[in-house]
mmCIF file of C-alpha atoms in Angstrom:
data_model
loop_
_atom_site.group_PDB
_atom_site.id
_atom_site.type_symbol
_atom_site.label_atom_id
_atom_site.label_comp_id
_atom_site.label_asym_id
_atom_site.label_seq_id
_atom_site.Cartn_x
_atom_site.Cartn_y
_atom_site.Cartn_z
ATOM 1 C CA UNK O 1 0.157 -0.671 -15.794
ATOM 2 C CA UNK O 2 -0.102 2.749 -16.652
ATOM 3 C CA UNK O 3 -4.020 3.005 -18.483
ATOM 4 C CA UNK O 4 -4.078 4.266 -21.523
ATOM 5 C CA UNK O 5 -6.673 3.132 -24.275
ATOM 6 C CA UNK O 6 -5.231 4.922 -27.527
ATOM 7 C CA UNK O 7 -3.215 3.691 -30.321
ATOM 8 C CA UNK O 8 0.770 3.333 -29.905
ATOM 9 C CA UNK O 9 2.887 0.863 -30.984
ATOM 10 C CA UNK O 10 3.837 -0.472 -27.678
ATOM 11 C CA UNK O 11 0.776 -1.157 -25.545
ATOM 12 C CA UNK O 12 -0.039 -3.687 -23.626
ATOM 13 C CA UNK O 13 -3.219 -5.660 -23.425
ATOM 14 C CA UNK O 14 -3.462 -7.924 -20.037
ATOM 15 C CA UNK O 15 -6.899 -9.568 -19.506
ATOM 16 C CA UNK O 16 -6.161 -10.791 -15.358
ATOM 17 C CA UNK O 17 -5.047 -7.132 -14.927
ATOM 18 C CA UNK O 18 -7.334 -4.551 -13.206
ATOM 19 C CA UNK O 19 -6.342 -2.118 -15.874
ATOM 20 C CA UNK O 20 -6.124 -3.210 -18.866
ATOM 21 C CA UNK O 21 -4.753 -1.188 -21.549
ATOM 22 C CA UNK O 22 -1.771 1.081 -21.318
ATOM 23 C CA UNK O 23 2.162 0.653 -20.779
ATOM 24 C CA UNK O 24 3.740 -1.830 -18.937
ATOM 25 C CA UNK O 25 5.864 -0.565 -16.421
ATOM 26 C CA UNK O 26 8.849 -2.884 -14.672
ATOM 27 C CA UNK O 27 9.432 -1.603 -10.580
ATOM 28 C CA UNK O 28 11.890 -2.532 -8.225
ATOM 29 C CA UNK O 29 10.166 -1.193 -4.772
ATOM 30 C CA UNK O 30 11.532 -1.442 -1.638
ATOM 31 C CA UNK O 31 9.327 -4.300 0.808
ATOM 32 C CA UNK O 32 8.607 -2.657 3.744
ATOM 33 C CA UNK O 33 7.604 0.941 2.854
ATOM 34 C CA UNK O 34 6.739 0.104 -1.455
ATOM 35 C CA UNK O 35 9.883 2.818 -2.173
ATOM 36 C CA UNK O 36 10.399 2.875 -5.960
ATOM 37 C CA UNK O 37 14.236 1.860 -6.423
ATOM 38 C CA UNK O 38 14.334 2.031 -9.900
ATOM 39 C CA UNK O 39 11.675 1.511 -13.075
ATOM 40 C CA UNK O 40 11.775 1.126 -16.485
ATOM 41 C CA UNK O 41 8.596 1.434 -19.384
ATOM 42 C CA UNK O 42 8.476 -2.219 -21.481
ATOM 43 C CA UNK O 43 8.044 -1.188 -25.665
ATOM 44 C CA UNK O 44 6.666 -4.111 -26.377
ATOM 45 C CA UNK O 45 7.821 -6.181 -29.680
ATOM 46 C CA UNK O 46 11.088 -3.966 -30.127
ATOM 47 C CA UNK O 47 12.943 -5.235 -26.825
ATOM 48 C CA UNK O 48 14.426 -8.676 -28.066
ATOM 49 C CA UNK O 49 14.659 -11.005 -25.271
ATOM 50 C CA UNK O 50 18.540 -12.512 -24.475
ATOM 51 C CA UNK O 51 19.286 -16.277 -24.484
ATOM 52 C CA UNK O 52 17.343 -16.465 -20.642
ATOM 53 C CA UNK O 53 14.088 -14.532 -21.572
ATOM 54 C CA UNK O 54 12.787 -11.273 -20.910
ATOM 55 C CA UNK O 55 12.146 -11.940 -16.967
ATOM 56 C CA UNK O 56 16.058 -13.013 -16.589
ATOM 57 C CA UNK O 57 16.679 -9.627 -18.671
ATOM 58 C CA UNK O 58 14.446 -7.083 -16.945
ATOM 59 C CA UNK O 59 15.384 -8.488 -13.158
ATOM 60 C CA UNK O 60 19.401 -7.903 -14.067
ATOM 61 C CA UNK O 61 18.703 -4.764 -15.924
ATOM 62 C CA UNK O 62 16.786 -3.437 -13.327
ATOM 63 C CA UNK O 63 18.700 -4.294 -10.282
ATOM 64 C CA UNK O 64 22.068 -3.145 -11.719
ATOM 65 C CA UNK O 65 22.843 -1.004 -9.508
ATOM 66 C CA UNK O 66 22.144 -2.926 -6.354
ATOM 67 C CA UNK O 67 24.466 -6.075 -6.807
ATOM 68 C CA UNK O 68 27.164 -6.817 -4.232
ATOM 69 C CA UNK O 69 25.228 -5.185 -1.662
ATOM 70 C CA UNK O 70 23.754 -8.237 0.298
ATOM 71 C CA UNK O 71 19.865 -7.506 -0.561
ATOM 72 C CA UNK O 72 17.597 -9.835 -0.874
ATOM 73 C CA UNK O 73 14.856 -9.733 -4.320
ATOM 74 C CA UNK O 74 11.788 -11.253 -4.120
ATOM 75 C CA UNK O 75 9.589 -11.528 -6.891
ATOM 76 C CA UNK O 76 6.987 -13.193 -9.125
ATOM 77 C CA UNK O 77 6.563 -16.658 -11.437
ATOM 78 C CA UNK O 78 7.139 -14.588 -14.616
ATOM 79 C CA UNK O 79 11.237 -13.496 -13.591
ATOM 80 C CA UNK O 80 12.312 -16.717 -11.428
ATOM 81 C CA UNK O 81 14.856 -19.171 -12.779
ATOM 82 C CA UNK O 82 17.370 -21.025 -11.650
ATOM 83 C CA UNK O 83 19.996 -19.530 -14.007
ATOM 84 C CA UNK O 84 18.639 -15.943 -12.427
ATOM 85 C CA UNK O 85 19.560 -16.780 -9.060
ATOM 86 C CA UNK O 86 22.689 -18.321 -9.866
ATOM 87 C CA UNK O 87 24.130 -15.104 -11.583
ATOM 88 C CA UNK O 88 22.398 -12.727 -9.454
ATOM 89 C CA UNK O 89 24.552 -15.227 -6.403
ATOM 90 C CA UNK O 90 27.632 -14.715 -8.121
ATOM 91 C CA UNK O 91 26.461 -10.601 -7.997
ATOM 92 C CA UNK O 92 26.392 -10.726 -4.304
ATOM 93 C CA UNK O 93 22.638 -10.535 -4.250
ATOM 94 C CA UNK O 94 20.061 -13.515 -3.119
ATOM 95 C CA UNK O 95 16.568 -13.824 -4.891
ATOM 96 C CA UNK O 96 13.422 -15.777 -3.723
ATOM 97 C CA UNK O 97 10.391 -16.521 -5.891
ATOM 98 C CA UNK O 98 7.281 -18.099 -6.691
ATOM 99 C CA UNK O 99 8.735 -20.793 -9.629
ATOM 100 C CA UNK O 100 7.095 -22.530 -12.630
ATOM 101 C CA UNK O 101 8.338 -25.938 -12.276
ATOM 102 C CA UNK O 102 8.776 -26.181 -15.568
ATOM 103 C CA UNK O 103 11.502 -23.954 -15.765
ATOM 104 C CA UNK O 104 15.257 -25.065 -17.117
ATOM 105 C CA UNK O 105 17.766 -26.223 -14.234
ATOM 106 C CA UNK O 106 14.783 -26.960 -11.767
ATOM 107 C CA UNK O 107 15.908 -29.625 -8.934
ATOM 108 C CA UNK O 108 15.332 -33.457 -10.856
ATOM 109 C CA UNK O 109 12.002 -34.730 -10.515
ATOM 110 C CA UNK O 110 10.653 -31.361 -8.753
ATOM 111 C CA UNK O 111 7.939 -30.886 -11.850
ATOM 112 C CA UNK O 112 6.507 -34.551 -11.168
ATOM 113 C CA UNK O 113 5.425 -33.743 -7.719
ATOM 114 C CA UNK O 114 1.907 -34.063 -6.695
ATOM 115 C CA UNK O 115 0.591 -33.062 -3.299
ATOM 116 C CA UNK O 116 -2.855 -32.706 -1.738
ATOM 117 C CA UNK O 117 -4.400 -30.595 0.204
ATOM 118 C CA UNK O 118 -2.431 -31.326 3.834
ATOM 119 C CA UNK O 119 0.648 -33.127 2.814
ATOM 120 C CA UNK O 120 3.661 -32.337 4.315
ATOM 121 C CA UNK O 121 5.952 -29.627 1.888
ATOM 122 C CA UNK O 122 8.643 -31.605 -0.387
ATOM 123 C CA UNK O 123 12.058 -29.716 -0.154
ATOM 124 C CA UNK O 124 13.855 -30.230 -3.392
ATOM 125 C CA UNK O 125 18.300 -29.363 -3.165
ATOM 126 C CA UNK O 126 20.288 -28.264 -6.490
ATOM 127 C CA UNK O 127 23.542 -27.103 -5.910
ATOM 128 C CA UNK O 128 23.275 -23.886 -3.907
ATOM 129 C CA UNK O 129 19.024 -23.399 -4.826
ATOM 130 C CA UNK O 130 16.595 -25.131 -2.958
ATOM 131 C CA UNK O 131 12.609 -25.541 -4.162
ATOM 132 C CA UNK O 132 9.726 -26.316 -2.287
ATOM 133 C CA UNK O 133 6.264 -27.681 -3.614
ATOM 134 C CA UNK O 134 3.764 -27.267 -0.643
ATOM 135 C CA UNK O 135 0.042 -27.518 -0.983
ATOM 136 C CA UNK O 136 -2.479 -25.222 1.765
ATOM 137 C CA UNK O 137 -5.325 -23.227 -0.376
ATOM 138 C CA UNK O 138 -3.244 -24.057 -3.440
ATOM 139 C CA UNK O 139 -0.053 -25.648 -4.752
ATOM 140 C CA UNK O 140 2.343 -23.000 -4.250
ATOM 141 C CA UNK O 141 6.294 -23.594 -5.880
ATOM 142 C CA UNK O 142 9.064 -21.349 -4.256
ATOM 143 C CA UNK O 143 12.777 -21.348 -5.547
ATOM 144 C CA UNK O 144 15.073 -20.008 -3.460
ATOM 145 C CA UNK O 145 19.294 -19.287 -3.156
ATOM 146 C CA UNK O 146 18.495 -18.072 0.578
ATOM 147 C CA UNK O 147 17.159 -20.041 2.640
ATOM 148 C CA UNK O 148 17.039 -23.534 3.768
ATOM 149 C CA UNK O 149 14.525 -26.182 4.490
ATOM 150 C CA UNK O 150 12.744 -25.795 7.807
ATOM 151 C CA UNK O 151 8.586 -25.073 8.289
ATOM 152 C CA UNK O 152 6.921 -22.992 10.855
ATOM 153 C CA UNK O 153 3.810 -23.774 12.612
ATOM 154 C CA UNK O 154 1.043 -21.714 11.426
ATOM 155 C CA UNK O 155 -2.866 -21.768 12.811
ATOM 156 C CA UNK O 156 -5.598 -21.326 10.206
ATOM 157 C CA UNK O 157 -9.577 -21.609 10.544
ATOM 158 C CA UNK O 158 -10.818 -24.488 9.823
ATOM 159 C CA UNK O 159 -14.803 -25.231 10.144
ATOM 160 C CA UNK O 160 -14.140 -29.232 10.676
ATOM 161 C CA UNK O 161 -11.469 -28.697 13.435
ATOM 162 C CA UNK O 162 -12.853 -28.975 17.609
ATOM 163 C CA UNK O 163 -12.085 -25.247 18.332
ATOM 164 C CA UNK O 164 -12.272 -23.465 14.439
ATOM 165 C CA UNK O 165 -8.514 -23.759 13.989
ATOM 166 C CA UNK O 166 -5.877 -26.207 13.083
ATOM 167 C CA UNK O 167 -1.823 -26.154 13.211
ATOM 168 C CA UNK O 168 -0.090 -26.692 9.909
ATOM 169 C CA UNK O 169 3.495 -26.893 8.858
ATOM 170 C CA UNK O 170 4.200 -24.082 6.372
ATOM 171 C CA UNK O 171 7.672 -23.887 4.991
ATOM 172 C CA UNK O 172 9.861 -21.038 6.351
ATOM 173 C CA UNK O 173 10.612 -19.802 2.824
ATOM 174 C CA UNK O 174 6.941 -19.177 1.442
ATOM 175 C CA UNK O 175 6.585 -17.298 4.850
ATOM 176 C CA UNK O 176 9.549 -15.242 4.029
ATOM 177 C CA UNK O 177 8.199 -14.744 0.539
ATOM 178 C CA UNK O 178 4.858 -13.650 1.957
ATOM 179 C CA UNK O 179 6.117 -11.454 4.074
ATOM 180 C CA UNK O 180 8.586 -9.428 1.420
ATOM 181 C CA UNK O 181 7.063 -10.132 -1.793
ATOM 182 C CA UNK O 182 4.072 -7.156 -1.446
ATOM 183 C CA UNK O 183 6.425 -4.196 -2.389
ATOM 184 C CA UNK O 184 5.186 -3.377 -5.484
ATOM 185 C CA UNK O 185 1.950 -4.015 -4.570
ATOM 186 C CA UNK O 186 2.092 -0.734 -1.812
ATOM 187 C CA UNK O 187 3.819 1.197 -4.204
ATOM 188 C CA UNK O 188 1.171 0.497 -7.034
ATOM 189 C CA UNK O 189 -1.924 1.068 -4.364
ATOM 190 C CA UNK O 190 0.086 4.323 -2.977
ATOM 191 C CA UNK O 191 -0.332 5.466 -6.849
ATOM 192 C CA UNK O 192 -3.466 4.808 -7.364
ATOM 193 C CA UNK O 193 -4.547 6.960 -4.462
ATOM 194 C CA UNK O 194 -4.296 10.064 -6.151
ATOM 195 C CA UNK O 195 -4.208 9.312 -10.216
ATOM 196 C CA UNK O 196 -4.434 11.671 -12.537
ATOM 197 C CA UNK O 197 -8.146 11.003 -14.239
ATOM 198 C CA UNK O 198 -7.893 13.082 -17.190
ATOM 199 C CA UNK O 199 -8.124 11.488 -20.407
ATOM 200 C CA UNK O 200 -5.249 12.379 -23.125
ATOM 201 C CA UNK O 201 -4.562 11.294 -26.597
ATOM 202 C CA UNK O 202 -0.775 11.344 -26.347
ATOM 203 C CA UNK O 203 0.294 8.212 -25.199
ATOM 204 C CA UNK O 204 3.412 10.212 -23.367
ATOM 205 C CA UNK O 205 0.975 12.550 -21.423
ATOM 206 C CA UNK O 206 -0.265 9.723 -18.801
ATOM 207 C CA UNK O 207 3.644 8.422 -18.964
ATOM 208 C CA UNK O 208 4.184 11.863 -17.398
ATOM 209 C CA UNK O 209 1.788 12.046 -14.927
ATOM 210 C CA UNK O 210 3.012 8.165 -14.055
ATOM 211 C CA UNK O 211 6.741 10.201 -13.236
ATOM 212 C CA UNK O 212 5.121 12.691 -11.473
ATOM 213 C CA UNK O 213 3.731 10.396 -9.143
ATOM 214 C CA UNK O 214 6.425 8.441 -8.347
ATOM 215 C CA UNK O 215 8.087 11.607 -7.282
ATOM 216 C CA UNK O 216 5.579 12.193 -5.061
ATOM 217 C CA UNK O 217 4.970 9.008 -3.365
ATOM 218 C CA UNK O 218 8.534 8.605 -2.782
ATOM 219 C CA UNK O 219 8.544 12.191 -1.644
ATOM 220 C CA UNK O 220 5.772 11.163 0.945
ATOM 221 C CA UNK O 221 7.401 7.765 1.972
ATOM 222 C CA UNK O 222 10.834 9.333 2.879
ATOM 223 C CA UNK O 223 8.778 12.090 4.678
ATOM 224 C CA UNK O 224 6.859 9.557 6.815
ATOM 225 C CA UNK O 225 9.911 7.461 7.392
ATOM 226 C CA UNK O 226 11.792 10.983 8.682
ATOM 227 C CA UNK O 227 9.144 11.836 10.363
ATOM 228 C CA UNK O 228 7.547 9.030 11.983
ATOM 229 C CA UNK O 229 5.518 10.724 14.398
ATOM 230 C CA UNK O 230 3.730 13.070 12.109
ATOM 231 C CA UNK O 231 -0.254 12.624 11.387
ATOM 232 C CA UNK O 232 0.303 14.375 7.898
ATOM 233 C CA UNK O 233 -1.741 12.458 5.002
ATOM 234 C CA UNK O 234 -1.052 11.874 1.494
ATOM 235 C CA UNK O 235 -3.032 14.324 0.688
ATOM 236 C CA UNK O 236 -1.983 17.319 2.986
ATOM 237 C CA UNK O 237 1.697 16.420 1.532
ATOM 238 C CA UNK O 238 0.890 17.331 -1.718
ATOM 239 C CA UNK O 239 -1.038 20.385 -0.738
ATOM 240 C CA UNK O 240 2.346 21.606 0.666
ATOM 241 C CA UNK O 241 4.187 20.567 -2.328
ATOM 242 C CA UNK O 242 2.235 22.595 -4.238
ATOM 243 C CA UNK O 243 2.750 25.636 -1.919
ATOM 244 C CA UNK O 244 6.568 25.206 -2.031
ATOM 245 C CA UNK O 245 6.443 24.830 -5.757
ATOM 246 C CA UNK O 246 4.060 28.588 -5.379
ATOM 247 C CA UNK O 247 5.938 30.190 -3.223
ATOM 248 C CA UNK O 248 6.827 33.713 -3.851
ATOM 249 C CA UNK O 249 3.978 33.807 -6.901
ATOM 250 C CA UNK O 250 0.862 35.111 -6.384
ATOM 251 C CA UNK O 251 -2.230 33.231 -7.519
ATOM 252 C CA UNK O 252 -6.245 33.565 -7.709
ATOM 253 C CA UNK O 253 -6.554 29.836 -7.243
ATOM 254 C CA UNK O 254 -7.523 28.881 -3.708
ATOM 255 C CA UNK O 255 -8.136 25.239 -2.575
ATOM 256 C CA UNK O 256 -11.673 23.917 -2.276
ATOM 257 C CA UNK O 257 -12.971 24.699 1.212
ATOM 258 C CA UNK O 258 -10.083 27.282 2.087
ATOM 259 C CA UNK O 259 -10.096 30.665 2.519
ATOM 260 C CA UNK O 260 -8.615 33.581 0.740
ATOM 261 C CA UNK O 261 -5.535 35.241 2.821
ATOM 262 C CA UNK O 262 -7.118 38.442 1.922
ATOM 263 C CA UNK O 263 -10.991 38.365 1.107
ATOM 264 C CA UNK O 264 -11.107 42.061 0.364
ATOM 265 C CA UNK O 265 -12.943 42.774 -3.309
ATOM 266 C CA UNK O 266 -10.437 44.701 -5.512
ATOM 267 C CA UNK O 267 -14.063 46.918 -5.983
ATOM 268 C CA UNK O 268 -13.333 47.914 -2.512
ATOM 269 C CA UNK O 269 -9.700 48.957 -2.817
ATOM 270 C CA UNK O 270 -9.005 50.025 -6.149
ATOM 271 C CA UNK O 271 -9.585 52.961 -8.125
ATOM 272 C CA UNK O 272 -13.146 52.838 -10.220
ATOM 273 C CA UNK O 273 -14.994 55.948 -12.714
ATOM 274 C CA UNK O 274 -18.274 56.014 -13.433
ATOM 275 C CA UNK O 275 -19.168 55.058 -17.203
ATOM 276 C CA UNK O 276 -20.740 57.479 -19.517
ATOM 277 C CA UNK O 277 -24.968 57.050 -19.998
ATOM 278 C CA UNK O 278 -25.435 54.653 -23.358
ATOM 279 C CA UNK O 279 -28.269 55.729 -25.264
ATOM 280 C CA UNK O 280 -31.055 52.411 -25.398
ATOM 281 C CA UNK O 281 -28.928 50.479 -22.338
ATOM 282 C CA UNK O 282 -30.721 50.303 -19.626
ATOM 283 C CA UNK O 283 -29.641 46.985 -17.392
ATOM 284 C CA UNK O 284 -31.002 46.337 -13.362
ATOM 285 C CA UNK O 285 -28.527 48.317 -10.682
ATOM 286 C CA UNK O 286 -26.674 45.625 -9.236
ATOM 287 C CA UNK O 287 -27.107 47.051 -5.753
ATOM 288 C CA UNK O 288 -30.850 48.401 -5.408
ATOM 289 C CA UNK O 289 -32.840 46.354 -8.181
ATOM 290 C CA UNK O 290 -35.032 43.617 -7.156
ATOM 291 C CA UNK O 291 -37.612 41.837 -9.525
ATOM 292 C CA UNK O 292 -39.491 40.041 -7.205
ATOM 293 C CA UNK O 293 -40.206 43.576 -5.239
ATOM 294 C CA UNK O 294 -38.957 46.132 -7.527
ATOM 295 C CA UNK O 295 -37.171 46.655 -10.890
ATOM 296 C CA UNK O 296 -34.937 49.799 -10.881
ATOM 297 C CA UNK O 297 -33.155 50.221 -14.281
ATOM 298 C CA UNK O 298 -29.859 52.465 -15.022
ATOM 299 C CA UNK O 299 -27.774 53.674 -18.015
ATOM 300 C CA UNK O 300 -25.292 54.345 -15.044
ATOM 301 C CA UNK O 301 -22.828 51.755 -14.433
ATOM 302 C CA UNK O 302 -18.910 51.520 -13.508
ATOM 303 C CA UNK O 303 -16.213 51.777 -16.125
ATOM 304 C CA UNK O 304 -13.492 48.995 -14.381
ATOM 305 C CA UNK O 305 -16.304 46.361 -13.138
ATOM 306 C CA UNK O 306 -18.741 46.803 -16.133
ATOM 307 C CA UNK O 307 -21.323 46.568 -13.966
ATOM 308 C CA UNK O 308 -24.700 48.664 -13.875
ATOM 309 C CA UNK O 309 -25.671 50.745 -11.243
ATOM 310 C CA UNK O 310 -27.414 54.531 -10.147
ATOM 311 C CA UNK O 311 -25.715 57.434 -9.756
ATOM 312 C CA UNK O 312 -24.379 58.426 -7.030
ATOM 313 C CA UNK O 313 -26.050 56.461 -4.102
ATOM 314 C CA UNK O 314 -25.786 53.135 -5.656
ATOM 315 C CA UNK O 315 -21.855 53.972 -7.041
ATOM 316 C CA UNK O 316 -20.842 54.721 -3.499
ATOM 317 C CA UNK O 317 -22.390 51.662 -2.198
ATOM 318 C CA UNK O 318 -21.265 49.057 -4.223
ATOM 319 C CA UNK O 319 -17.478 50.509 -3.906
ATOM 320 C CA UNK O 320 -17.648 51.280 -0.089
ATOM 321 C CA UNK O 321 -19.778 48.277 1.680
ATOM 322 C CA UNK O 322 -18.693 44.550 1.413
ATOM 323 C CA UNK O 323 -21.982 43.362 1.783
ATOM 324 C CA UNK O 324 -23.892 45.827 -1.187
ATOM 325 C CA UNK O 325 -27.184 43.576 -1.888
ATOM 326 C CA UNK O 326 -27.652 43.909 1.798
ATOM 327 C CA UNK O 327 -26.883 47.858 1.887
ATOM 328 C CA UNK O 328 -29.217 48.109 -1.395
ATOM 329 C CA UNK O 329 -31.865 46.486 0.679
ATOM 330 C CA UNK O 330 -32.079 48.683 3.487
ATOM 331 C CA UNK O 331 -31.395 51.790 1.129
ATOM 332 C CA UNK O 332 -34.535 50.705 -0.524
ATOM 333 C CA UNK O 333 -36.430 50.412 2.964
ATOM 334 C CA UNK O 334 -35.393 53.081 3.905
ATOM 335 C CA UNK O 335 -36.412 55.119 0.812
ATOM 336 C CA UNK O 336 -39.913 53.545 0.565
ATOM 337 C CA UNK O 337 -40.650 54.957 4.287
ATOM 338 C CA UNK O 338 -39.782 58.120 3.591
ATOM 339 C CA UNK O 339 -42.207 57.706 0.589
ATOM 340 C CA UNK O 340 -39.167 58.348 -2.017
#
């Protein structure tokens, strides 16, 4: 979801969603690193489902150009069929998924199943798909063109067992789909890590700043996974983005914390006149007034920094020495011992 509260004709409203209000974005990410394959933003209303729904529509859309490759898609409840992984097996490409049993072409009798809490998994066989209905924390329905029936022993806590933990059979597919279904999950937390706060009301301004991200993260995964051994961050990745993207332009920005390349005032460099005496203006001297020991008032000031100070002794000062409040000081010492 990309957050946006403003008025549009295609945003989404998703109560079990951390944000949200915005658009509703589709990703195909990559499982081990979270690369971004391919996206697409849903309009709502105007995108009229096909004959299989609009899971079955976005999952062959999206993956179009990734058939007859031998991958392997894992995803959700809300894009697994049966009909999906039959076409997308005819495409050359295997899919795995958490199922609603419910679902048209599921294995006979499969939606009737009810385990408890420590029952051995039920393996269901249709043609080339097979379904499993296993119960651990919660029911948990997997459909799969894949992989086969088979369970691997797993040890969990368990307060009632001798020693805290307990073997239990857990299918070898919902392992598999634990393991590779979290893609989109690092991609989405790799955004977040960096989002642009500002508020807009243009609903294609965040949109933007979603495109701009991906760029980046992507940028940053195919850094780290070129780079393996570097310690770089997130963070100092963008900074030297942004100095690619400046390079050969000059700028007054700096980052927070870091230094100028060259600290020297332009005061001290450049060319500055003194500025005529105005009649009735009469501001401190930046360099040799002080209120809380003594007020010293001037007409005299400089032209270029429109700033106020005496003529000469204060002039040279303030366009000679880095440090002029500390000069002014010691002038003023200096001038009260000799009873000036």
């Amino acid at each position: 979801m990309v957050k946006f509260k403003g008025r549009f004709f295609f945003r989404q409203y998703m109560p079990k969603k951390p944000v949200k209000y915005g658009l509703k974005v589709w990703a195909l990410c990559e499982s081990g690193t979270g690369y971004c394959l391919n996206w697409s933003v849903y309009t709502g209303g105007r995108e009229i489902p096909g004959d299989y729904g609009l899971g079955y529509d976005v999952v062959r859309t999206i993956s179009s150009d990734f058939m007859n490759k031998g991958h392997h898609i894992y995803m959700d409840n809300f894009f697994t069929s049966p009909k999906l992984l039959l076409d997308m097996e005819d495409d050359g490409t295997g899919c795995c998924g958490t199922v609603r049993p419910q679902r048209v072409g599921m294995p006979p009798g499969f939606q009737e199943i009810r385990l408890r809490r420590g029952d051995p998994p039920v393996f269901k066989q249709s043609g080339n798909l097979m379904a499993v209905n296993w119960h651990d924390v919660k029911r948990v329905k997997v459909l799969s063109s894949v992989h086969e029936e088979g369970v691997v022993q797993k040890e969990i806590r368990d307060r009632n067992a001798p020693n805290g933990i307990r073997n239990v059979d857990k299918p070898t597919v919902i392992s598999k789909c634990n393991a590779y279904i979290g893609g989109v999950d690092t991609f989405d937390q790799l955004l977040q890590s960096y989002e642009y706060q500002h508020k807009s009301q243009k609903w294609y301004m965040p949109l933007y700043h979603r495109v701009r991200e991906i760029a980046l993260v992507n940028g940053f995964i195919l850094y780290k996974t070129v780079n393996p051994d570097s310690n770089k961050t997130s963070k100092e990745f963008r900074y030297d983005v942004i100095d690619g993207l400046l390079d050969g332009t000059q700028s007054s920005r700096k980052r927070p914390g870091q230094r100028s390349q060259n600290p020297t005032p332009a005061r001290l460099t450049e060319r500055h006149f003194g500025r005529a005496p105005k009649k009735g203006f009469n501001p401190d001297c930046v360099v040799c007034s002080d209120r809380n020991i003594k007020r010293v008032q001037t007409s005299h000031g400089c032209r270029e920094c429109d700033q106020a100070m005496c003529w000469p002794r204060c002039f040279e000062i303030y366009h000679t020495i880095d440090d002029y409040k500390r000069a002014g000081r010691e002038m003023r010492q200096r001038l009260a011992n000799d009873g000036q």
